[in-house]
Amino acid sequence: MSALVSPPSSSSLPSLDEPSLHNVKATHLANEDIKTGSKDDADFRTYDQLTTPERVVEHYRLMRSKQTVEFYDRMAEKYKFEEGTGVGRRKMTIEQAFKELESYVDASDPDLDLPNLLHLLQTAEGIRSAGHPEWLQLTGLLHDMGKIMFLWGTGEDGQDGYDPKGQQWALGGDTFVVGCSLPDEGIVFPEFNSLNPDMSDSRYNSKFGIYQPGCGLDRLKIAWGHDEYMYRMLSANKARLPKEGLDMVRYHSFYPWHAEGCYRHLLGEGDEETMEWVKLFNQFDLYTKDEGNEIDVEEVWPYYKGLLDKYGLGGELWW
């Protein structure tokens, strides 16, 4: 059984910038320089069944038990964009989509209980303050917007964003590869791995499963969520972000890979550099999360509206 053919390569999209990892890393900041609060590094992303909020533990139990190859394929079909035209489910501007997201709070995040819009602006403003390029700032603004899937989702499919206690296991949370064995280390709550039906299926429970050695990130089926959806949405709408920005959107929740070094046997050419970009981005995604980090939306929005127009994301888009 072969892996899913990826959507149109992001490298084929027209971009306004030629990103240089060397140039961006030249302005690399330490975590302490990015943080907007006093929280210690060790206090971010703490996952254990004794201290992690119960809602988060339950989120990961459901995610591990329900994210399978069959589920991924079903969601990829449900949320597809028509080839060539990019037609999706509904047309909205980015501003309208933000309005829809106002009441959404991520059930999988132990570090933040604020609406996603504020987190996205916190991330973007942190990147902007660090002096990074405009495309990277815009990536910060957009990276979690795939949670808009809740408009078409159901609790049964882990996409209930209307109920404060709704199931969101296919909207957010650390992702992992489906179609091969789950890692025993480097994944949150590994004790839930045995709950995944694919781990009892000989097609999917080996080291390589449905994949070839060194097949590359773009050939992997990674647990369905806002990352993959938003990557496909931006690609379908021909966003003029560089490949590096689209990769940040697509892989920022893939913590077992970029933070823990899992799945190296599946990596292909260029994936190590992709990891460096994602790690740089995730500093801002993680360390700007702070209830006290207030953002004046009316003040900063005209700036980001200009970036949306510049990168081909002004006006109505398919979602």
PDB file of C-alpha atoms in Angstrom:
ATOM      1  CA  MET A   1       0.000   0.000   0.000  1.00  0.00           C
ATOM      2  CA  SER A   2       1.527   3.306  -1.011  1.00  0.00           C
ATOM      3  CA  ALA A   3       1.454   6.579   0.879  1.00  0.00           C
ATOM      4  CA  LEU A   4      -0.929   9.331  -0.126  1.00  0.00           C
ATOM      5  CA  VAL A   5       0.260  11.515  -2.982  1.00  0.00           C
ATOM      6  CA  SER A   6       0.878  14.944  -1.528  1.00  0.00           C
ATOM      7  CA  PRO A   7      -1.018  18.065  -2.606  1.00  0.00           C
ATOM      8  CA  PRO A   8       0.715  20.286  -5.185  1.00  0.00           C
ATOM      9  CA  SER A   9       4.241  20.980  -4.009  1.00  0.00           C
ATOM     10  CA  SER A  10       4.551  24.249  -2.144  1.00  0.00           C
ATOM     11  CA  SER A  11       7.851  24.836  -3.920  1.00  0.00           C
ATOM     12  CA  SER A  12       5.893  25.306  -7.164  1.00  0.00           C
ATOM     13  CA  LEU A  13       3.959  28.274  -5.814  1.00  0.00           C
ATOM     14  CA  PRO A  14       5.109  31.803  -6.703  1.00  0.00           C
ATOM     15  CA  SER A  15       6.859  33.461  -3.785  1.00  0.00           C
ATOM     16  CA  LEU A  16       7.891  37.041  -3.147  1.00  0.00           C
ATOM     17  CA  ASP A  17      10.911  36.038  -1.067  1.00  0.00           C
ATOM     18  CA  GLU A  18      13.908  33.746  -1.257  1.00  0.00           C
ATOM     19  CA  PRO A  19      14.349  32.725   2.379  1.00  0.00           C
ATOM     20  CA  SER A  20      17.863  32.282   3.693  1.00  0.00           C
ATOM     21  CA  LEU A  21      18.203  30.149   6.794  1.00  0.00           C
ATOM     22  CA  HIS A  22      21.651  31.642   7.340  1.00  0.00           C
ATOM     23  CA  ASN A  23      20.316  35.201   7.305  1.00  0.00           C
ATOM     24  CA  VAL A  24      17.359  34.432   9.558  1.00  0.00           C
ATOM     25  CA  LYS A  25      19.418  32.436  12.053  1.00  0.00           C
ATOM     26  CA  ALA A  26      21.898  35.324  12.184  1.00  0.00           C
ATOM     27  CA  THR A  27      19.217  37.147  14.168  1.00  0.00           C
ATOM     28  CA  HIS A  28      18.364  34.044  16.217  1.00  0.00           C
ATOM     29  CA  LEU A  29      17.181  34.839  19.731  1.00  0.00           C
ATOM     30  CA  ALA A  30      17.414  32.811  22.911  1.00  0.00           C
ATOM     31  CA  ASN A  31      14.169  31.622  24.443  1.00  0.00           C
ATOM     32  CA  GLU A  32      14.506  34.191  27.219  1.00  0.00           C
ATOM     33  CA  ASP A  33      14.599  36.997  24.668  1.00  0.00           C
ATOM     34  CA  ILE A  34      11.351  35.799  23.074  1.00  0.00           C
ATOM     35  CA  LYS A  35       9.299  35.134  26.188  1.00  0.00           C
ATOM     36  CA  THR A  36       6.689  37.699  27.114  1.00  0.00           C
ATOM     37  CA  GLY A  37       6.154  36.309  30.619  1.00  0.00           C
ATOM     38  CA  SER A  38       8.164  34.943  33.535  1.00  0.00           C
ATOM     39  CA  LYS A  39       7.367  31.263  32.993  1.00  0.00           C
ATOM     40  CA  ASP A  40      10.379  28.914  33.054  1.00  0.00           C
ATOM     41  CA  ASP A  41      11.181  26.748  30.026  1.00  0.00           C
ATOM     42  CA  ALA A  42      10.491  23.615  32.051  1.00  0.00           C
ATOM     43  CA  ASP A  43       6.959  24.817  32.784  1.00  0.00           C
ATOM     44  CA  PHE A  44       5.937  24.867  29.117  1.00  0.00           C
ATOM     45  CA  ARG A  45       4.489  21.733  27.529  1.00  0.00           C
ATOM     46  CA  THR A  46       4.339  19.626  30.682  1.00  0.00           C
ATOM     47  CA  TYR A  47       2.373  16.450  30.031  1.00  0.00           C
ATOM     48  CA  ASP A  48       1.699  13.853  32.699  1.00  0.00           C
ATOM     49  CA  GLN A  49      -1.522  12.397  34.003  1.00  0.00           C
ATOM     50  CA  LEU A  50      -1.004  13.798  37.516  1.00  0.00           C
ATOM     51  CA  THR A  51      -0.499  17.497  36.745  1.00  0.00           C
ATOM     52  CA  THR A  52      -1.820  18.044  33.209  1.00  0.00           C
ATOM     53  CA  PRO A  53      -5.431  19.316  33.054  1.00  0.00           C
ATOM     54  CA  GLU A  54      -7.880  16.438  32.689  1.00  0.00           C
ATOM     55  CA  ARG A  55      -9.293  17.887  29.465  1.00  0.00           C
ATOM     56  CA  VAL A  56      -5.831  17.719  27.886  1.00  0.00           C
ATOM     57  CA  VAL A  57      -5.205  14.137  28.999  1.00  0.00           C
ATOM     58  CA  GLU A  58      -8.565  13.069  27.588  1.00  0.00           C
ATOM     59  CA  HIS A  59      -7.841  14.923  24.354  1.00  0.00           C
ATOM     60  CA  TYR A  60      -4.677  12.893  23.801  1.00  0.00           C
ATOM     61  CA  ARG A  61      -6.315   9.618  24.806  1.00  0.00           C
ATOM     62  CA  LEU A  62      -8.952  10.150  22.128  1.00  0.00           C
ATOM     63  CA  MET A  63      -6.452  11.431  19.579  1.00  0.00           C
ATOM     64  CA  ARG A  64      -4.209   8.392  19.979  1.00  0.00           C
ATOM     65  CA  SER A  65      -7.118   5.966  19.814  1.00  0.00           C
ATOM     66  CA  LYS A  66      -8.907   7.479  16.802  1.00  0.00           C
ATOM     67  CA  GLN A  67      -6.253   8.933  14.473  1.00  0.00           C
ATOM     68  CA  THR A  68      -5.726   6.097  11.983  1.00  0.00           C
ATOM     69  CA  VAL A  69      -4.898   5.701   8.299  1.00  0.00           C
ATOM     70  CA  GLU A  70      -8.587   5.240   7.531  1.00  0.00           C
ATOM     71  CA  PHE A  71      -9.489   8.421   9.407  1.00  0.00           C
ATOM     72  CA  TYR A  72      -6.742  10.431   7.681  1.00  0.00           C
ATOM     73  CA  ASP A  73      -7.905   9.292   4.244  1.00  0.00           C
ATOM     74  CA  ARG A  74     -11.512  10.127   5.070  1.00  0.00           C
ATOM     75  CA  MET A  75     -10.635  13.635   6.259  1.00  0.00           C
ATOM     76  CA  ALA A  76      -8.366  14.257   3.250  1.00  0.00           C
ATOM     77  CA  GLU A  77     -11.341  13.474   1.037  1.00  0.00           C
ATOM     78  CA  LYS A  78     -13.792  15.523   3.080  1.00  0.00           C
ATOM     79  CA  TYR A  79     -11.578  18.607   3.160  1.00  0.00           C
ATOM     80  CA  LYS A  80     -10.132  18.411  -0.336  1.00  0.00           C
ATOM     81  CA  PHE A  81      -9.860  21.414  -2.628  1.00  0.00           C
ATOM     82  CA  GLU A  82     -10.651  20.887  -6.289  1.00  0.00           C
ATOM     83  CA  GLU A  83      -7.510  20.494  -8.355  1.00  0.00           C
ATOM     84  CA  GLY A  84      -6.866  23.487 -10.573  1.00  0.00           C
ATOM     85  CA  THR A  85      -9.710  25.693  -9.337  1.00  0.00           C
ATOM     86  CA  GLY A  86      -8.999  25.413  -5.600  1.00  0.00           C
ATOM     87  CA  VAL A  87     -12.734  25.320  -4.875  1.00  0.00           C
ATOM     88  CA  GLY A  88     -13.455  24.299  -1.279  1.00  0.00           C
ATOM     89  CA  ARG A  89     -16.411  24.471   1.078  1.00  0.00           C
ATOM     90  CA  ARG A  90     -17.003  28.176   1.579  1.00  0.00           C
ATOM     91  CA  LYS A  91     -15.579  31.534   0.594  1.00  0.00           C
ATOM     92  CA  MET A  92     -14.435  33.884   3.358  1.00  0.00           C
ATOM     93  CA  THR A  93     -11.887  36.582   3.880  1.00  0.00           C
ATOM     94  CA  ILE A  94      -9.196  36.063   6.512  1.00  0.00           C
ATOM     95  CA  GLU A  95     -10.987  38.660   8.634  1.00  0.00           C
ATOM     96  CA  GLN A  96     -14.249  36.723   8.427  1.00  0.00           C
ATOM     97  CA  ALA A  97     -12.457  33.520   9.349  1.00  0.00           C
ATOM     98  CA  PHE A  98     -10.930  35.214  12.389  1.00  0.00           C
ATOM     99  CA  LYS A  99     -14.422  36.296  13.402  1.00  0.00           C
ATOM    100  CA  GLU A 100     -15.559  32.676  13.243  1.00  0.00           C
ATOM    101  CA  LEU A 101     -12.601  31.649  15.411  1.00  0.00           C
ATOM    102  CA  GLU A 102     -13.197  34.233  18.143  1.00  0.00           C
ATOM    103  CA  SER A 103     -14.888  31.828  20.528  1.00  0.00           C
ATOM    104  CA  TYR A 104     -12.630  28.840  19.866  1.00  0.00           C
ATOM    105  CA  VAL A 105     -10.264  27.764  22.681  1.00  0.00           C
ATOM    106  CA  ASP A 106      -7.819  24.907  22.141  1.00  0.00           C
ATOM    107  CA  ALA A 107      -8.680  21.942  24.374  1.00  0.00           C
ATOM    108  CA  SER A 108      -5.249  20.367  23.777  1.00  0.00           C
ATOM    109  CA  ASP A 109      -3.068  23.253  24.969  1.00  0.00           C
ATOM    110  CA  PRO A 110      -1.918  23.186  28.615  1.00  0.00           C
ATOM    111  CA  ASP A 111      -0.249  26.594  28.293  1.00  0.00           C
ATOM    112  CA  LEU A 112      -3.017  28.902  27.114  1.00  0.00           C
ATOM    113  CA  ASP A 113      -6.710  29.524  27.726  1.00  0.00           C
ATOM    114  CA  LEU A 114      -7.107  32.502  25.392  1.00  0.00           C
ATOM    115  CA  PRO A 115      -8.912  32.695  22.044  1.00  0.00           C
ATOM    116  CA  ASN A 116      -6.776  31.577  19.122  1.00  0.00           C
ATOM    117  CA  LEU A 117      -6.826  35.018  17.482  1.00  0.00           C
ATOM    118  CA  LEU A 118      -4.859  36.469  20.395  1.00  0.00           C
ATOM    119  CA  HIS A 119      -2.345  33.626  20.300  1.00  0.00           C
ATOM    120  CA  LEU A 120      -1.853  34.111  16.560  1.00  0.00           C
ATOM    121  CA  LEU A 121      -1.258  37.824  16.981  1.00  0.00           C
ATOM    122  CA  GLN A 122       1.101  37.141  19.891  1.00  0.00           C
ATOM    123  CA  THR A 123       3.115  34.821  17.655  1.00  0.00           C
ATOM    124  CA  ALA A 124       3.159  37.226  14.715  1.00  0.00           C
ATOM    125  CA  GLU A 125       4.096  40.217  16.840  1.00  0.00           C
ATOM    126  CA  GLY A 126       6.887  38.247  18.515  1.00  0.00           C
ATOM    127  CA  ILE A 127       8.333  37.380  15.113  1.00  0.00           C
ATOM    128  CA  ARG A 128       7.934  40.983  13.964  1.00  0.00           C
ATOM    129  CA  SER A 129       9.631  42.335  17.090  1.00  0.00           C
ATOM    130  CA  ALA A 130      12.574  40.004  16.460  1.00  0.00           C
ATOM    131  CA  GLY A 131      13.093  41.608  13.057  1.00  0.00           C
ATOM    132  CA  HIS A 132      12.296  38.515  10.990  1.00  0.00           C
ATOM    133  CA  PRO A 133      10.999  38.813   7.401  1.00  0.00           C
ATOM    134  CA  GLU A 134       7.424  39.721   6.549  1.00  0.00           C
ATOM    135  CA  TRP A 135       6.616  36.230   5.184  1.00  0.00           C
ATOM    136  CA  LEU A 136       7.604  34.750   8.548  1.00  0.00           C
ATOM    137  CA  GLN A 137       5.445  37.267  10.411  1.00  0.00           C
ATOM    138  CA  LEU A 138       2.474  36.366   8.225  1.00  0.00           C
ATOM    139  CA  THR A 139       3.122  32.668   8.815  1.00  0.00           C
ATOM    140  CA  GLY A 140       2.828  33.376  12.534  1.00  0.00           C
ATOM    141  CA  LEU A 141      -0.524  35.041  11.993  1.00  0.00           C
ATOM    142  CA  LEU A 142      -1.930  32.181   9.924  1.00  0.00           C
ATOM    143  CA  HIS A 143      -0.429  29.030  11.395  1.00  0.00           C
ATOM    144  CA  ASP A 144      -3.355  27.913  13.591  1.00  0.00           C
ATOM    145  CA  MET A 145      -6.214  29.090  11.388  1.00  0.00           C
ATOM    146  CA  GLY A 146      -6.876  25.564  10.160  1.00  0.00           C
ATOM    147  CA  LYS A 147      -8.952  25.078  13.288  1.00  0.00           C
ATOM    148  CA  ILE A 148     -11.683  26.733  11.221  1.00  0.00           C
ATOM    149  CA  MET A 149     -12.496  23.128  10.263  1.00  0.00           C
ATOM    150  CA  PHE A 150     -14.823  23.088  13.259  1.00  0.00           C
ATOM    151  CA  LEU A 151     -17.363  24.910  11.058  1.00  0.00           C
ATOM    152  CA  TRP A 152     -17.831  21.696   9.072  1.00  0.00           C
ATOM    153  CA  GLY A 153     -16.788  19.156  11.685  1.00  0.00           C
ATOM    154  CA  THR A 154     -18.560  17.013  14.251  1.00  0.00           C
ATOM    155  CA  GLY A 155     -17.741  15.705  17.699  1.00  0.00           C
ATOM    156  CA  GLU A 156     -17.632  12.207  16.257  1.00  0.00           C
ATOM    157  CA  ASP A 157     -14.762  13.316  14.011  1.00  0.00           C
ATOM    158  CA  GLY A 158     -13.009  15.227  16.792  1.00  0.00           C
ATOM    159  CA  GLN A 159     -13.845  18.655  15.380  1.00  0.00           C
ATOM    160  CA  ASP A 160     -16.409  20.118  17.772  1.00  0.00           C
ATOM    161  CA  GLY A 161     -15.471  23.740  18.341  1.00  0.00           C
ATOM    162  CA  TYR A 162     -18.907  24.903  19.465  1.00  0.00           C
ATOM    163  CA  ASP A 163     -19.135  23.042  22.786  1.00  0.00           C
ATOM    164  CA  PRO A 164     -16.548  24.213  25.378  1.00  0.00           C
ATOM    165  CA  LYS A 165     -16.147  20.551  26.314  1.00  0.00           C
ATOM    166  CA  GLY A 166     -16.389  19.268  22.753  1.00  0.00           C
ATOM    167  CA  GLN A 167     -13.993  16.724  21.280  1.00  0.00           C
ATOM    168  CA  GLN A 168     -11.182  18.396  19.319  1.00  0.00           C
ATOM    169  CA  TRP A 169      -8.763  15.523  18.748  1.00  0.00           C
ATOM    170  CA  ALA A 170      -8.695  16.208  14.984  1.00  0.00           C
ATOM    171  CA  LEU A 171      -8.265  19.964  15.332  1.00  0.00           C
ATOM    172  CA  GLY A 172      -5.230  20.428  17.566  1.00  0.00           C
ATOM    173  CA  GLY A 173      -2.559  18.683  19.595  1.00  0.00           C
ATOM    174  CA  ASP A 174       0.860  17.154  18.941  1.00  0.00           C
ATOM    175  CA  THR A 175       0.729  15.088  15.769  1.00  0.00           C
ATOM    176  CA  PHE A 176       2.352  11.778  14.808  1.00  0.00           C
ATOM    177  CA  VAL A 177       2.679   9.628  11.700  1.00  0.00           C
ATOM    178  CA  VAL A 178      -0.127   7.187  10.939  1.00  0.00           C
ATOM    179  CA  GLY A 179       0.638   4.100   8.865  1.00  0.00           C
ATOM    180  CA  CYS A 180       3.683   2.946  10.847  1.00  0.00           C
ATOM    181  CA  SER A 181       4.543   2.094  14.443  1.00  0.00           C
ATOM    182  CA  LEU A 182       4.148   4.778  17.093  1.00  0.00           C
ATOM    183  CA  PRO A 183       7.317   5.767  18.972  1.00  0.00           C
ATOM    184  CA  ASP A 184       7.639   4.613  22.588  1.00  0.00           C
ATOM    185  CA  GLU A 185       9.538   7.783  23.467  1.00  0.00           C
ATOM    186  CA  GLY A 186       9.331  11.361  22.230  1.00  0.00           C
ATOM    187  CA  ILE A 187       5.545  11.381  22.094  1.00  0.00           C
ATOM    188  CA  VAL A 188       3.234  12.730  24.798  1.00  0.00           C
ATOM    189  CA  PHE A 189       1.362  10.062  26.772  1.00  0.00           C
ATOM    190  CA  PRO A 190       2.979   7.021  25.092  1.00  0.00           C
ATOM    191  CA  GLU A 191       0.859   4.862  27.381  1.00  0.00           C
ATOM    192  CA  PHE A 192      -2.035   5.578  25.019  1.00  0.00           C
ATOM    193  CA  ASN A 193      -0.256   4.122  21.956  1.00  0.00           C
ATOM    194  CA  SER A 194      -1.776   0.678  22.425  1.00  0.00           C
ATOM    195  CA  LEU A 195      -5.264   2.174  22.050  1.00  0.00           C
ATOM    196  CA  ASN A 196      -4.654   2.892  18.368  1.00  0.00           C
ATOM    197  CA  PRO A 197      -6.367   0.232  16.196  1.00  0.00           C
ATOM    198  CA  ASP A 198      -3.628   0.450  13.553  1.00  0.00           C
ATOM    199  CA  MET A 199      -1.127  -0.878  16.067  1.00  0.00           C
ATOM    200  CA  SER A 200      -2.931  -4.231  15.847  1.00  0.00           C
ATOM    201  CA  ASP A 201      -2.787  -4.220  12.046  1.00  0.00           C
ATOM    202  CA  SER A 202       0.301  -5.787  10.466  1.00  0.00           C
ATOM    203  CA  ARG A 203       0.087  -3.347   7.549  1.00  0.00           C
ATOM    204  CA  TYR A 204       0.693  -0.395   9.852  1.00  0.00           C
ATOM    205  CA  ASN A 205       2.465  -1.502  13.038  1.00  0.00           C
ATOM    206  CA  SER A 206       6.014  -2.011  11.762  1.00  0.00           C
ATOM    207  CA  LYS A 207       8.873   0.488  11.774  1.00  0.00           C
ATOM    208  CA  PHE A 208       8.259   1.544   8.162  1.00  0.00           C
ATOM    209  CA  GLY A 209       4.645   0.445   7.745  1.00  0.00           C
ATOM    210  CA  ILE A 210       3.307   1.778   4.425  1.00  0.00           C
ATOM    211  CA  TYR A 211       6.389   3.938   3.797  1.00  0.00           C
ATOM    212  CA  GLN A 212       9.751   3.495   2.127  1.00  0.00           C
ATOM    213  CA  PRO A 213      13.010   4.321   3.955  1.00  0.00           C
ATOM    214  CA  GLY A 214      13.912   7.961   3.366  1.00  0.00           C
ATOM    215  CA  CYS A 215      10.631   8.708   1.584  1.00  0.00           C
ATOM    216  CA  GLY A 216      10.562  12.258   2.963  1.00  0.00           C
ATOM    217  CA  LEU A 217       8.214  14.353   5.064  1.00  0.00           C
ATOM    218  CA  ASP A 218       5.926  15.282   2.200  1.00  0.00           C
ATOM    219  CA  ARG A 219       5.070  11.602   1.647  1.00  0.00           C
ATOM    220  CA  LEU A 220       3.930  10.985   5.226  1.00  0.00           C
ATOM    221  CA  LYS A 221       0.368  10.868   6.471  1.00  0.00           C
ATOM    222  CA  ILE A 222       0.544  12.848   9.697  1.00  0.00           C
ATOM    223  CA  ALA A 223      -2.398  12.738  12.130  1.00  0.00           C
ATOM    224  CA  TRP A 224      -5.107  14.906  10.607  1.00  0.00           C
ATOM    225  CA  GLY A 225      -5.536  18.348  12.142  1.00  0.00           C
ATOM    226  CA  HIS A 226      -5.350  22.066  11.552  1.00  0.00           C
ATOM    227  CA  ASP A 227      -1.770  21.912  10.247  1.00  0.00           C
ATOM    228  CA  GLU A 228      -2.467  19.739   7.212  1.00  0.00           C
ATOM    229  CA  TYR A 229      -5.768  21.430   6.455  1.00  0.00           C
ATOM    230  CA  MET A 230      -4.264  24.939   6.541  1.00  0.00           C
ATOM    231  CA  TYR A 231      -1.308  23.880   4.405  1.00  0.00           C
ATOM    232  CA  ARG A 232      -3.726  22.581   1.787  1.00  0.00           C
ATOM    233  CA  MET A 233      -5.901  25.674   2.049  1.00  0.00           C
ATOM    234  CA  LEU A 234      -2.962  28.037   1.495  1.00  0.00           C
ATOM    235  CA  SER A 235      -1.670  25.928  -1.389  1.00  0.00           C
ATOM    236  CA  ALA A 236      -5.111  25.775  -3.030  1.00  0.00           C
ATOM    237  CA  ASN A 237      -5.483  29.554  -2.758  1.00  0.00           C
ATOM    238  CA  LYS A 238      -1.992  30.060  -4.229  1.00  0.00           C
ATOM    239  CA  ALA A 239      -0.625  31.971  -1.257  1.00  0.00           C
ATOM    240  CA  ARG A 240       2.659  33.636  -2.133  1.00  0.00           C
ATOM    241  CA  LEU A 241       4.403  32.398   0.976  1.00  0.00           C
ATOM    242  CA  PRO A 242       7.700  30.596   0.379  1.00  0.00           C
ATOM    243  CA  LYS A 243       7.915  26.828   0.856  1.00  0.00           C
ATOM    244  CA  GLU A 244       9.589  27.376   4.222  1.00  0.00           C
ATOM    245  CA  GLY A 245       6.531  29.248   5.520  1.00  0.00           C
ATOM    246  CA  LEU A 246       4.124  26.603   4.232  1.00  0.00           C
ATOM    247  CA  ASP A 247       6.247  23.898   5.862  1.00  0.00           C
ATOM    248  CA  MET A 248       6.048  25.743   9.182  1.00  0.00           C
ATOM    249  CA  VAL A 249       2.265  25.698   8.915  1.00  0.00           C
ATOM    250  CA  ARG A 250       2.216  22.028   7.926  1.00  0.00           C
ATOM    251  CA  TYR A 251       4.621  20.632  10.525  1.00  0.00           C
ATOM    252  CA  HIS A 252       4.592  22.947  13.549  1.00  0.00           C
ATOM    253  CA  SER A 253       2.542  20.486  15.644  1.00  0.00           C
ATOM    254  CA  PHE A 254       4.723  17.529  14.649  1.00  0.00           C
ATOM    255  CA  TYR A 255       6.656  17.652  17.937  1.00  0.00           C
ATOM    256  CA  PRO A 256       7.842  14.015  17.972  1.00  0.00           C
ATOM    257  CA  TRP A 257       9.824  14.853  14.845  1.00  0.00           C
ATOM    258  CA  HIS A 258      11.090  18.407  15.273  1.00  0.00           C
ATOM    259  CA  ALA A 259      11.516  18.409  19.070  1.00  0.00           C
ATOM    260  CA  GLU A 260      12.326  14.777  19.875  1.00  0.00           C
ATOM    261  CA  GLY A 261      14.047  13.457  16.751  1.00  0.00           C
ATOM    262  CA  CYS A 262      11.601  10.644  15.970  1.00  0.00           C
ATOM    263  CA  TYR A 263      11.011   9.289  12.446  1.00  0.00           C
ATOM    264  CA  ARG A 264      14.520   9.997  11.175  1.00  0.00           C
ATOM    265  CA  HIS A 265      14.395   6.730   9.197  1.00  0.00           C
ATOM    266  CA  LEU A 266      11.656   8.295   7.047  1.00  0.00           C
ATOM    267  CA  LEU A 267      13.309  11.659   6.371  1.00  0.00           C
ATOM    268  CA  GLY A 268      14.429  12.618   2.892  1.00  0.00           C
ATOM    269  CA  GLU A 269      16.616  15.210   1.242  1.00  0.00           C
ATOM    270  CA  GLY A 270      16.084  18.702   2.626  1.00  0.00           C
ATOM    271  CA  ASP A 271      14.060  17.587   5.650  1.00  0.00           C
ATOM    272  CA  GLU A 272      16.819  18.442   8.133  1.00  0.00           C
ATOM    273  CA  GLU A 273      16.779  22.057   6.942  1.00  0.00           C
ATOM    274  CA  THR A 274      12.986  22.065   7.143  1.00  0.00           C
ATOM    275  CA  MET A 275      13.369  21.000  10.766  1.00  0.00           C
ATOM    276  CA  GLU A 276      15.587  24.017  11.450  1.00  0.00           C
ATOM    277  CA  TRP A 277      12.958  26.369  10.031  1.00  0.00           C
ATOM    278  CA  VAL A 278      10.172  24.746  12.051  1.00  0.00           C
ATOM    279  CA  LYS A 279      12.223  24.872  15.254  1.00  0.00           C
ATOM    280  CA  LEU A 280      12.899  28.569  14.731  1.00  0.00           C
ATOM    281  CA  PHE A 281       9.200  29.227  14.190  1.00  0.00           C
ATOM    282  CA  ASN A 282       8.126  27.166  17.186  1.00  0.00           C
ATOM    283  CA  GLN A 283      10.141  29.300  19.571  1.00  0.00           C
ATOM    284  CA  PHE A 284       7.675  32.085  18.880  1.00  0.00           C
ATOM    285  CA  ASP A 285       4.637  29.797  18.751  1.00  0.00           C
ATOM    286  CA  LEU A 286       5.453  28.507  22.236  1.00  0.00           C
ATOM    287  CA  TYR A 287       7.192  31.269  24.159  1.00  0.00           C
ATOM    288  CA  THR A 288       4.863  34.151  23.307  1.00  0.00           C
ATOM    289  CA  LYS A 289       1.894  32.315  24.872  1.00  0.00           C
ATOM    290  CA  ASP A 290       1.022  34.515  27.821  1.00  0.00           C
ATOM    291  CA  GLU A 291      -2.314  35.682  29.197  1.00  0.00           C
ATOM    292  CA  GLY A 292      -0.598  38.937  30.153  1.00  0.00           C
ATOM    293  CA  ASN A 293       0.735  39.558  26.637  1.00  0.00           C
ATOM    294  CA  GLU A 294      -2.041  41.883  25.489  1.00  0.00           C
ATOM    295  CA  ILE A 295      -2.370  42.860  21.837  1.00  0.00           C
ATOM    296  CA  ASP A 296      -4.329  45.869  20.564  1.00  0.00           C
ATOM    297  CA  VAL A 297      -6.006  44.255  17.572  1.00  0.00           C
ATOM    298  CA  GLU A 298      -7.270  47.523  16.072  1.00  0.00           C
ATOM    299  CA  GLU A 299      -3.803  49.015  16.238  1.00  0.00           C
ATOM    300  CA  VAL A 300      -1.898  46.146  14.605  1.00  0.00           C
ATOM    301  CA  TRP A 301      -4.470  44.844  12.144  1.00  0.00           C
ATOM    302  CA  PRO A 302      -3.841  47.400   9.330  1.00  0.00           C
ATOM    303  CA  TYR A 303      -0.225  46.220   9.209  1.00  0.00           C
ATOM    304  CA  TYR A 304      -1.209  42.578   8.825  1.00  0.00           C
ATOM    305  CA  LYS A 305      -3.939  43.432   6.350  1.00  0.00           C
ATOM    306  CA  GLY A 306      -1.189  44.910   4.192  1.00  0.00           C
ATOM    307  CA  LEU A 307       0.785  41.668   4.444  1.00  0.00           C
ATOM    308  CA  LEU A 308      -2.254  39.604   3.486  1.00  0.00           C
ATOM    309  CA  ASP A 309      -2.716  41.726   0.373  1.00  0.00           C
ATOM    310  CA  LYS A 310       0.974  41.527  -0.484  1.00  0.00           C
ATOM    311  CA  TYR A 311       1.079  37.725  -0.251  1.00  0.00           C
ATOM    312  CA  GLY A 312      -2.065  37.115  -2.275  1.00  0.00           C
ATOM    313  CA  LEU A 313      -4.416  36.491   0.644  1.00  0.00           C
ATOM    314  CA  GLY A 314      -6.523  39.620   0.544  1.00  0.00           C
ATOM    315  CA  GLY A 315     -10.176  39.289  -0.416  1.00  0.00           C
ATOM    316  CA  GLU A 316     -12.286  36.154  -0.357  1.00  0.00           C
ATOM    317  CA  LEU A 317     -10.556  32.765  -0.238  1.00  0.00           C
ATOM    318  CA  TRP A 318     -11.740  29.176  -0.434  1.00  0.00           C
ATOM    319  CA  TRP A 319     -11.853  27.310   2.882  1.00  0.00           C
TER     320      TRP A 319
END
